[in-house]
Amino acid sequence: SDEIFAALISTIFISEAVTRIITYLSDAHSATLTHDVAFLSIILALGTFSVAMMMSRFRSSRYLRPLAREFIADFGPAISLGIMILFAFGFPAVQVKTLSVPDVFGTTTGRGWLVDLFSCPVWMRWGAALPALLGMLLVYMDHNVTTRLVNNPDHRLQKGEAYHWDQLVVGALVAICSCFGLPWHVAATVRSLNHVRSLATTEEAHLPGGETRTQIIHTRETRLTGLLIHGLIGFSLLALPLLQMVPQPVLYGLFLYMGVVSIGGNQFFERVTLWVMDPALYPRSHYLRNAPMPVIHLFTAIQVLCLAALWIVKISPFGILFPLLIALLVPVRQLIGRFLPAGDLRVLDADEAPDEEASEWV
């Protein structure tokens, strides 16, 4: 369930970014967008993605001092964002679409800040119960799956997880935000994973056969970064005129980067690539050593079907049932245990690879 949900979020980020980039081509072809605007938009999007990817790999570079390499790798996305924004300013005659930001701080429709919960009819309050149940399932699954992924043993975290406390805080925030008509707050999977990995100290481990893998030595566990990040998000309300100058294509490139980076470490994607990989060149992974290939491929195929079902429901008119399908991943996993060997499933479900049998996938 963790792998499928994480794969879904990564796919959504990549799909939305690629769709937007392709739209520039189609709009230019249909003459709804000038060619220079479309060309510059594509350059900004792909440039942001490329620069961010290059800087994220700077940690293993031989250039500069360790502190400088760490800084560039950790703040690569923000640096690439600034570089491409400056690049866009170099073409003042090409009017690329920028962020749609209001001129003043207020509600979207001009309504009052506090929502009158008793202004709707009684039947509507009862009628909202079923959608609310689905919303509860989505919030619960989204938050807990993200927390489980963050607390993966590969991240070498030492402090307690506090799942129940986290859920209590999220529930309180949902209640408060609902009273003011604000978006619900829940753990952001892609951003949370990128955050915890940016706090990690890594090294390249050399395996038998000449393979290498990046492993986390330890992670700096601190509340300071989260506090500063969300403080800056709040501070952005004071910088609305500056946000109006940010080109939209730059953000699409950033979303593409976040989606691609979050793929790493997801064993599901690694097992999918085995379908088109030369068996003689399979990575030296623990599950390939301890589980038969037919079981591995069958398990992966079931996950692909589950991911496809989630995606189809998400984009269909029945999208309101999307949280229900996420919850159904749990009984599906229990059903798999009835016809696949328990020992093989334990290998495939392992949270981390044993040190002596770890793998690397890019």
CSV table of C-alpha atoms in Angstrom, one decimal:
chain,number,residue,atom,x,y,z
A,1,SER,CA,0.0,0.0,0.0
A,2,ASP,CA,2.8,2.4,0.8
A,3,GLU,CA,4.6,1.8,-2.5
A,4,ILE,CA,1.4,2.1,-4.6
A,5,PHE,CA,0.3,5.4,-2.8
A,6,ALA,CA,3.8,6.9,-3.1
A,7,ALA,CA,4.0,5.8,-6.8
A,8,LEU,CA,0.6,7.5,-7.4
A,9,ILE,CA,1.7,10.8,-5.9
A,10,SER,CA,4.9,10.7,-7.9
A,11,THR,CA,3.0,9.9,-11.1
A,12,ILE,CA,0.6,12.8,-10.5
A,13,PHE,CA,3.4,15.3,-10.1
A,14,ILE,CA,5.1,14.0,-13.3
A,15,SER,CA,1.9,13.7,-15.3
A,16,GLU,CA,0.7,17.2,-14.4
A,17,ALA,CA,4.1,18.8,-15.3
A,18,VAL,CA,4.5,16.9,-18.6
A,19,THR,CA,0.9,17.6,-19.6
A,20,ARG,CA,1.4,21.3,-19.0
A,21,ILE,CA,4.7,21.3,-21.0
A,22,ILE,CA,3.0,19.5,-23.9
A,23,THR,CA,0.2,22.0,-23.8
A,24,TYR,CA,2.6,24.7,-24.8
A,25,LEU,CA,3.4,22.7,-28.0
A,26,SER,CA,-0.3,22.1,-28.8
A,27,ASP,CA,-1.2,25.8,-28.1
A,28,ALA,CA,1.6,27.0,-30.4
A,29,HIS,CA,0.5,24.5,-33.1
A,30,SER,CA,-3.1,25.8,-32.9
A,31,ALA,CA,-2.0,29.4,-32.9
A,32,THR,CA,-3.5,30.1,-29.5
A,33,LEU,CA,0.0,30.8,-28.2
A,34,THR,CA,2.8,32.5,-30.0
A,35,HIS,CA,5.8,30.4,-30.9
A,36,ASP,CA,8.3,32.5,-28.9
A,37,VAL,CA,6.2,32.3,-25.7
A,38,ALA,CA,5.8,28.5,-26.1
A,39,PHE,CA,9.5,28.0,-26.8
A,40,LEU,CA,10.6,30.1,-23.9
A,41,SER,CA,8.0,28.4,-21.6
A,42,ILE,CA,9.4,25.0,-22.5
A,43,ILE,CA,13.0,26.2,-22.0
A,44,LEU,CA,12.1,27.5,-18.5
A,45,ALA,CA,10.3,24.3,-17.5
A,46,LEU,CA,13.0,21.9,-18.7
A,47,GLY,CA,15.8,24.2,-17.6
A,48,THR,CA,14.5,24.3,-14.1
A,49,PHE,CA,14.2,20.5,-14.0
A,50,SER,CA,17.7,20.0,-15.5
A,51,VAL,CA,19.5,22.5,-13.2
A,52,ALA,CA,17.7,21.1,-10.1
A,53,MET,CA,18.7,17.5,-11.1
A,54,MET,CA,22.3,18.5,-11.7
A,55,MET,CA,22.6,20.3,-8.4
A,56,SER,CA,21.0,17.5,-6.5
A,57,ARG,CA,23.9,15.2,-7.6
A,58,PHE,CA,26.5,17.8,-6.6
A,59,ARG,CA,26.8,16.2,-3.2
A,60,SER,CA,29.0,13.4,-4.8
A,61,SER,CA,31.0,15.8,-6.9
A,62,ARG,CA,34.7,16.4,-6.5
A,63,TYR,CA,34.5,20.1,-6.8
A,64,LEU,CA,34.3,22.7,-4.0
A,65,ARG,CA,34.4,22.1,-0.3
A,66,PRO,CA,32.1,19.6,1.4
A,67,LEU,CA,30.0,22.4,3.0
A,68,ALA,CA,29.5,24.1,-0.4
A,69,ARG,CA,28.6,20.8,-2.0
A,70,GLU,CA,26.0,20.1,0.7
A,71,PHE,CA,24.5,23.6,0.4
A,72,ILE,CA,24.2,23.3,-3.4
A,73,ALA,CA,22.6,19.8,-3.2
A,74,ASP,CA,20.2,20.8,-0.4
A,75,PHE,CA,19.1,24.1,-2.0
A,76,GLY,CA,19.4,23.0,-5.6
A,77,PRO,CA,15.6,23.4,-6.4
A,78,ALA,CA,15.5,26.9,-5.0
A,79,ILE,CA,18.7,27.9,-6.8
A,80,SER,CA,17.4,26.5,-10.1
A,81,LEU,CA,14.2,28.4,-9.5
A,82,GLY,CA,16.1,31.7,-9.1
A,83,ILE,CA,18.4,31.0,-12.1
A,84,MET,CA,15.5,30.4,-14.5
A,85,ILE,CA,13.5,33.4,-13.2
A,86,LEU,CA,16.5,35.6,-14.0
A,87,PHE,CA,16.8,33.9,-17.3
A,88,ALA,CA,13.2,34.8,-18.1
A,89,PHE,CA,13.9,38.4,-17.2
A,90,GLY,CA,16.4,38.4,-20.1
A,91,PHE,CA,13.6,38.3,-22.6
A,92,PRO,CA,11.3,41.2,-21.6
A,93,ALA,CA,9.6,41.2,-25.0
A,94,VAL,CA,8.3,37.6,-24.5
A,95,GLN,CA,5.4,37.7,-22.1
A,96,VAL,CA,5.3,34.3,-20.4
A,97,LYS,CA,2.3,33.6,-18.2
A,98,THR,CA,3.1,34.3,-14.5
A,99,LEU,CA,1.5,33.2,-11.3
A,100,SER,CA,-2.1,34.4,-10.8
A,101,VAL,CA,-1.8,36.1,-7.4
A,102,PRO,CA,-4.3,38.5,-5.9
A,103,ASP,CA,-3.3,42.1,-5.2
A,104,VAL,CA,-4.7,42.1,-1.7
A,105,PHE,CA,-4.9,39.6,1.1
A,106,GLY,CA,-8.4,38.2,1.5
A,107,THR,CA,-10.8,35.4,0.6
A,108,THR,CA,-11.2,34.3,-3.0
A,109,THR,CA,-14.8,35.3,-3.4
A,110,GLY,CA,-14.8,38.2,-0.9
A,111,ARG,CA,-16.9,36.3,1.6
A,112,GLY,CA,-16.4,36.7,5.3
A,113,TRP,CA,-13.6,34.8,7.0
A,114,LEU,CA,-15.8,32.7,9.3
A,115,VAL,CA,-18.1,30.1,7.6
A,116,ASP,CA,-21.6,29.9,9.0
A,117,LEU,CA,-22.0,26.2,9.5
A,118,PHE,CA,-25.7,26.6,10.3
A,119,SER,CA,-26.6,28.5,7.1
A,120,CYS,CA,-27.2,25.4,5.0
A,121,PRO,CA,-30.4,23.3,5.2
A,122,VAL,CA,-30.6,20.4,7.6
A,123,TRP,CA,-30.8,17.8,4.8
A,124,MET,CA,-27.5,19.1,3.4
A,125,ARG,CA,-25.8,18.5,6.7
A,126,TRP,CA,-26.9,14.9,6.7
A,127,GLY,CA,-26.2,14.5,3.0
A,128,ALA,CA,-22.6,15.6,3.6
A,129,ALA,CA,-21.9,12.7,5.9
A,130,LEU,CA,-21.0,10.2,3.1
A,131,PRO,CA,-18.5,12.6,1.3
A,132,ALA,CA,-17.1,13.5,4.7
A,133,LEU,CA,-16.5,9.8,5.4
A,134,LEU,CA,-14.6,9.5,2.1
A,135,GLY,CA,-12.7,12.7,2.9
A,136,MET,CA,-11.8,11.2,6.3
A,137,LEU,CA,-10.4,8.0,4.7
A,138,LEU,CA,-8.3,10.1,2.3
A,139,VAL,CA,-6.9,12.3,5.1
A,140,TYR,CA,-6.2,9.3,7.3
A,141,MET,CA,-4.5,7.2,4.5
A,142,ASP,CA,-2.6,10.1,3.0
A,143,HIS,CA,-1.2,11.3,6.3
A,144,ASN,CA,-0.3,7.8,7.7
A,145,VAL,CA,1.2,6.5,4.5
A,146,THR,CA,3.4,9.6,4.2
A,147,THR,CA,4.4,9.2,7.9
A,148,ARG,CA,5.3,5.6,7.3
A,149,LEU,CA,7.4,6.5,4.3
A,150,VAL,CA,9.2,9.2,6.2
A,151,ASN,CA,9.9,6.8,9.1
A,152,ASN,CA,11.3,4.2,6.8
A,153,PRO,CA,14.3,2.4,8.4
A,154,ASP,CA,16.5,3.5,5.4
A,155,HIS,CA,16.3,7.1,6.8
A,156,ARG,CA,18.0,6.0,10.0
A,157,LEU,CA,15.7,8.1,12.2
A,158,GLN,CA,16.1,7.7,16.0
A,159,LYS,CA,13.3,9.7,17.6
A,160,GLY,CA,9.9,8.2,18.2
A,161,GLU,CA,7.3,8.3,15.4
A,162,ALA,CA,4.3,9.7,17.4
A,163,TYR,CA,1.7,8.6,14.8
A,164,HIS,CA,-1.2,9.2,17.2
A,165,TRP,CA,0.0,12.7,18.1
A,166,ASP,CA,0.4,13.6,14.4
A,167,GLN,CA,-3.1,12.4,13.6
A,168,LEU,CA,-4.5,14.4,16.5
A,169,VAL,CA,-2.9,17.6,15.3
A,170,VAL,CA,-4.1,16.9,11.7
A,171,GLY,CA,-7.6,16.3,13.0
A,172,ALA,CA,-7.6,19.5,14.9
A,173,LEU,CA,-6.3,21.5,11.9
A,174,VAL,CA,-9.0,20.0,9.7
A,175,ALA,CA,-11.7,21.2,12.1
A,176,ILE,CA,-10.2,24.7,12.5
A,177,CYS,CA,-9.6,25.1,8.7
A,178,SER,CA,-13.2,23.9,8.0
A,179,CYS,CA,-14.6,26.7,10.1
A,180,PHE,CA,-12.8,29.3,8.0
A,181,GLY,CA,-13.2,27.6,4.6
A,182,LEU,CA,-9.4,27.0,4.3
A,183,PRO,CA,-7.7,24.1,2.6
A,184,TRP,CA,-7.2,21.0,4.8
A,185,HIS,CA,-3.7,20.3,6.1
A,186,VAL,CA,-2.2,16.9,5.7
A,187,ALA,CA,1.3,15.5,5.1
A,188,ALA,CA,2.6,16.2,1.6
A,189,THR,CA,4.2,12.9,0.4
A,190,VAL,CA,6.7,14.2,-2.1
A,191,ARG,CA,7.7,17.3,-0.2
A,192,SER,CA,8.0,15.4,3.1
A,193,LEU,CA,10.3,12.8,1.5
A,194,ASN,CA,12.4,15.4,-0.1
A,195,HIS,CA,12.6,17.3,3.2
A,196,VAL,CA,13.8,14.3,5.2
A,197,ARG,CA,16.3,13.3,2.5
A,198,SER,CA,17.8,16.8,2.5
A,199,LEU,CA,18.5,16.4,6.2
A,200,ALA,CA,20.4,13.1,5.6
A,201,THR,CA,24.1,12.5,5.4
A,202,THR,CA,24.9,10.0,2.7
A,203,GLU,CA,27.8,8.0,1.4
A,204,GLU,CA,28.5,5.8,-1.6
A,205,ALA,CA,28.7,2.1,-0.7
A,206,HIS,CA,30.6,-0.2,-3.0
A,207,LEU,CA,29.1,-3.6,-3.5
A,208,PRO,CA,30.6,-6.8,-4.9
A,209,GLY,CA,30.7,-6.8,-8.7
A,210,GLY,CA,31.5,-3.1,-9.0
A,211,GLU,CA,28.0,-1.8,-8.1
A,212,THR,CA,27.6,1.2,-5.9
A,213,ARG,CA,24.6,2.5,-4.0
A,214,THR,CA,23.9,5.7,-2.0
A,215,GLN,CA,23.1,4.9,1.6
A,216,ILE,CA,22.0,7.2,4.5
A,217,ILE,CA,24.4,7.3,7.4
A,218,HIS,CA,22.3,9.4,9.7
A,219,THR,CA,19.6,12.1,9.5
A,220,ARG,CA,19.5,15.4,11.4
A,221,GLU,CA,16.3,15.3,13.2
A,222,THR,CA,15.2,18.8,14.0
A,223,ARG,CA,12.0,20.9,14.1
A,224,LEU,CA,13.8,24.0,13.1
A,225,THR,CA,13.7,23.4,9.3
A,226,GLY,CA,10.0,22.7,9.3
A,227,LEU,CA,9.3,25.8,11.4
A,228,LEU,CA,11.4,28.0,9.1
A,229,ILE,CA,9.8,26.5,5.9
A,230,HIS,CA,6.3,27.2,7.1
A,231,GLY,CA,7.2,30.5,8.5
A,232,LEU,CA,8.5,31.5,5.0
A,233,ILE,CA,5.3,30.2,3.5
A,234,GLY,CA,3.4,32.6,5.8
A,235,PHE,CA,5.8,35.4,5.0
A,236,SER,CA,5.0,35.0,1.3
A,237,LEU,CA,1.7,36.7,2.0
A,238,LEU,CA,3.7,39.9,2.4
A,239,ALA,CA,5.5,39.4,-0.9
A,240,LEU,CA,2.5,39.0,-3.2
A,241,PRO,CA,3.8,41.5,-5.8
A,242,LEU,CA,7.0,39.5,-6.1
A,243,LEU,CA,5.1,36.2,-6.6
A,244,GLN,CA,3.3,37.8,-9.5
A,245,MET,CA,6.6,38.0,-11.3
A,246,VAL,CA,7.3,34.2,-11.1
A,247,PRO,CA,6.7,32.5,-14.5
A,248,GLN,CA,4.4,29.5,-14.3
A,249,PRO,CA,6.6,27.2,-16.5
A,250,VAL,CA,9.3,27.4,-13.8
A,251,LEU,CA,7.0,25.8,-11.3
A,252,TYR,CA,6.1,23.0,-13.8
A,253,GLY,CA,9.8,22.2,-14.0
A,254,LEU,CA,10.0,22.1,-10.3
A,255,PHE,CA,7.0,19.8,-10.0
A,256,LEU,CA,8.6,17.5,-12.6
A,257,TYR,CA,11.8,17.4,-10.5
A,258,MET,CA,10.0,16.6,-7.3
A,259,GLY,CA,8.1,13.8,-9.0
A,260,VAL,CA,11.2,12.2,-10.6
A,261,VAL,CA,13.3,12.5,-7.4
A,262,SER,CA,10.6,10.9,-5.3
A,263,ILE,CA,10.7,7.8,-7.5
A,264,GLY,CA,14.1,6.9,-6.1
A,265,GLY,CA,13.9,4.5,-3.2
A,266,ASN,CA,10.5,3.1,-4.3
A,267,GLN,CA,11.0,-0.6,-4.8
A,268,PHE,CA,7.9,-0.8,-6.9
A,269,PHE,CA,9.4,1.2,-9.7
A,270,GLU,CA,12.6,-0.8,-9.5
A,271,ARG,CA,10.7,-4.1,-9.9
A,272,VAL,CA,8.7,-2.7,-12.9
A,273,THR,CA,12.0,-2.0,-14.7
A,274,LEU,CA,12.9,-5.7,-14.3
A,275,TRP,CA,10.3,-6.5,-17.0
A,276,VAL,CA,12.4,-4.8,-19.7
A,277,MET,CA,15.9,-5.5,-18.2
A,278,ASP,CA,18.4,-8.1,-19.2
A,279,PRO,CA,18.2,-10.8,-16.5
A,280,ALA,CA,22.0,-11.0,-16.5
A,281,LEU,CA,22.2,-7.4,-15.5
A,282,TYR,CA,19.6,-7.5,-12.6
A,283,PRO,CA,20.7,-5.4,-9.6
A,284,ARG,CA,22.0,-7.3,-6.6
A,285,SER,CA,18.9,-6.8,-4.5
A,286,HIS,CA,17.8,-8.8,-1.5
A,287,TYR,CA,14.4,-9.7,-2.9
A,288,LEU,CA,15.9,-11.1,-6.1
A,289,ARG,CA,18.1,-13.4,-4.0
A,290,ASN,CA,15.4,-14.6,-1.7
A,291,ALA,CA,12.2,-14.7,-3.8
A,292,PRO,CA,11.5,-16.6,-7.1
A,293,MET,CA,11.1,-14.4,-10.2
A,294,PRO,CA,7.5,-15.6,-11.0
A,295,VAL,CA,6.4,-14.4,-7.5
A,296,ILE,CA,8.2,-11.1,-7.9
A,297,HIS,CA,6.6,-10.4,-11.3
A,298,LEU,CA,3.1,-11.4,-10.2
A,299,PHE,CA,3.3,-9.2,-7.1
A,300,THR,CA,4.5,-6.3,-9.2
A,301,ALA,CA,1.7,-6.9,-11.8
A,302,ILE,CA,-0.9,-6.8,-9.0
A,303,GLN,CA,0.6,-3.5,-7.8
A,304,VAL,CA,0.5,-2.1,-11.4
A,305,LEU,CA,-3.2,-3.0,-11.6
A,306,CYS,CA,-4.0,-1.3,-8.3
A,307,LEU,CA,-2.1,1.8,-9.4
A,308,ALA,CA,-4.0,1.8,-12.7
A,309,ALA,CA,-7.3,1.4,-10.9
A,310,LEU,CA,-6.5,4.4,-8.7
A,311,TRP,CA,-5.5,6.5,-11.6
A,312,ILE,CA,-8.6,5.6,-13.7
A,313,VAL,CA,-11.0,6.4,-10.8
A,314,LYS,CA,-9.1,9.7,-10.1
A,315,ILE,CA,-9.6,11.1,-13.6
A,316,SER,CA,-13.1,9.7,-14.0
A,317,PRO,CA,-16.5,11.3,-13.1
A,318,PHE,CA,-16.4,8.9,-10.1
A,319,GLY,CA,-13.4,10.6,-8.6
A,320,ILE,CA,-15.3,11.0,-5.3
A,321,LEU,CA,-14.7,7.3,-4.7
A,322,PHE,CA,-10.9,7.7,-4.9
A,323,PRO,CA,-10.4,7.6,-1.1
A,324,LEU,CA,-12.4,4.3,-1.0
A,325,LEU,CA,-10.1,2.6,-3.4
A,326,ILE,CA,-7.1,3.7,-1.4
A,327,ALA,CA,-8.6,2.1,1.7
A,328,LEU,CA,-9.2,-1.1,-0.3
A,329,LEU,CA,-5.5,-1.5,-0.8
A,330,VAL,CA,-5.3,-3.0,2.7
A,331,PRO,CA,-7.7,-5.9,2.1
A,332,VAL,CA,-6.2,-6.5,-1.3
A,333,ARG,CA,-2.8,-7.0,0.3
A,334,GLN,CA,-4.4,-9.4,2.8
A,335,LEU,CA,-6.0,-11.3,-0.1
A,336,ILE,CA,-2.6,-11.6,-1.8
A,337,GLY,CA,-1.3,-13.5,1.2
A,338,ARG,CA,-3.8,-16.3,0.6
A,339,PHE,CA,-2.2,-17.5,-2.6
A,340,LEU,CA,1.5,-16.2,-2.5
A,341,PRO,CA,4.0,-17.8,-0.1
A,342,ALA,CA,4.3,-15.9,3.2
A,343,GLY,CA,8.1,-16.0,3.2
A,344,ASP,CA,8.3,-14.4,-0.3
A,345,LEU,CA,5.9,-11.7,0.7
A,346,ARG,CA,8.0,-10.9,3.8
A,347,VAL,CA,11.0,-10.4,1.5
A,348,LEU,CA,9.0,-8.1,-0.9
A,349,ASP,CA,7.5,-6.2,2.0
A,350,ALA,CA,10.8,-5.6,3.8
A,351,ASP,CA,11.2,-1.9,4.8
A,352,GLU,CA,14.9,-1.9,4.1
A,353,ALA,CA,17.4,-4.1,2.3
A,354,PRO,CA,19.9,-6.0,4.5
A,355,ASP,CA,23.3,-4.2,4.4
A,356,GLU,CA,25.0,-7.2,2.8
A,357,GLU,CA,22.4,-7.4,0.1
A,358,ALA,CA,21.5,-3.8,-0.7
A,359,SER,CA,20.8,-2.6,-4.2
A,360,GLU,CA,21.1,0.5,-6.2
A,361,TRP,CA,18.7,1.7,-8.9
A,362,VAL,CA,18.6,4.9,-10.9
